[in-house]
XYZ file of C-alpha atoms in Angstrom:
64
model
C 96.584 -116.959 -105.828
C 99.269 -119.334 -106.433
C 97.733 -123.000 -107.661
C 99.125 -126.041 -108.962
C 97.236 -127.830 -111.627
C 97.845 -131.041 -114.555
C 97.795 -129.119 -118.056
C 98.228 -131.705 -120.734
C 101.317 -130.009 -122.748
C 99.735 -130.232 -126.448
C 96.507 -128.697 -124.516
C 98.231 -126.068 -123.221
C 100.904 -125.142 -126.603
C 97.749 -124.836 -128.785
C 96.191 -122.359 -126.205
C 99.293 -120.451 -126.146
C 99.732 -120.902 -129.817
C 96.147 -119.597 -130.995
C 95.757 -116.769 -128.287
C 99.355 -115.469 -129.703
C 100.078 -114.198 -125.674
C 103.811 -114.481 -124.977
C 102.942 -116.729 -122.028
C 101.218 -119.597 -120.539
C 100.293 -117.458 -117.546
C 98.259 -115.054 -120.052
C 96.695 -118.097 -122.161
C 95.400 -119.635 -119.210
C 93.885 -116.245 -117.161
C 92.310 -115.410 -120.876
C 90.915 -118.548 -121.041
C 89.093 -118.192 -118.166
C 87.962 -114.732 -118.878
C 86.566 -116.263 -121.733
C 84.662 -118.723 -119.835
C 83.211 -116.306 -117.682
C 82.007 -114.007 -121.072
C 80.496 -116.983 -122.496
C 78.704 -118.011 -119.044
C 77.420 -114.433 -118.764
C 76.420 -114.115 -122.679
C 74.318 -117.193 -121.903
C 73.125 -115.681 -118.806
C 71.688 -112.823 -120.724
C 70.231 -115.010 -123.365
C 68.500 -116.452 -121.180
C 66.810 -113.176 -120.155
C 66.059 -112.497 -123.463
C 61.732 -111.436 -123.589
C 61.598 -111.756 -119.653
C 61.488 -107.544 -119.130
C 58.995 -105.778 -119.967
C 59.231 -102.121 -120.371
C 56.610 -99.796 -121.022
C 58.545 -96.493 -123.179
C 56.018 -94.176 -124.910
C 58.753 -93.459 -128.129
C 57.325 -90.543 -129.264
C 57.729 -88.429 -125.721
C 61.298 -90.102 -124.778
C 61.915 -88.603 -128.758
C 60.578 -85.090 -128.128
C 62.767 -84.454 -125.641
C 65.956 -84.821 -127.806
């Protein structure tokens, strides 16, 4: 999808400069992969003690 958007230029050469991708194109789509890890890390922390499973360890070992 083609878009159009207002990148402030010292923004946008640090991106490029710290990700070390030859392109603007690449800093700005990893960037937003980035966002969506870090949304979906937090998503998961959130989860954190809400399941509750119920494994008997010593027959899930003896079948090893």
């Amino acid at each position: 999808m083609r878009t159009t958007i207002d990148i402030p230029d010292d923004l946008l050469r640090e991106a490029v400069s710290a990700s070390r991708l030859p392109t603007k194109r690449d800093a700005v789509i990893e960037g937003l992969k980035e966002l969506i890890r870090r949304s979906q890390r937090e998503e998961l922390r959130r989860m954190a003690g809400t399941l509750e499973l119920n494994v008997d360890l010593r027959r899930s070992r003896k079948r090893r």
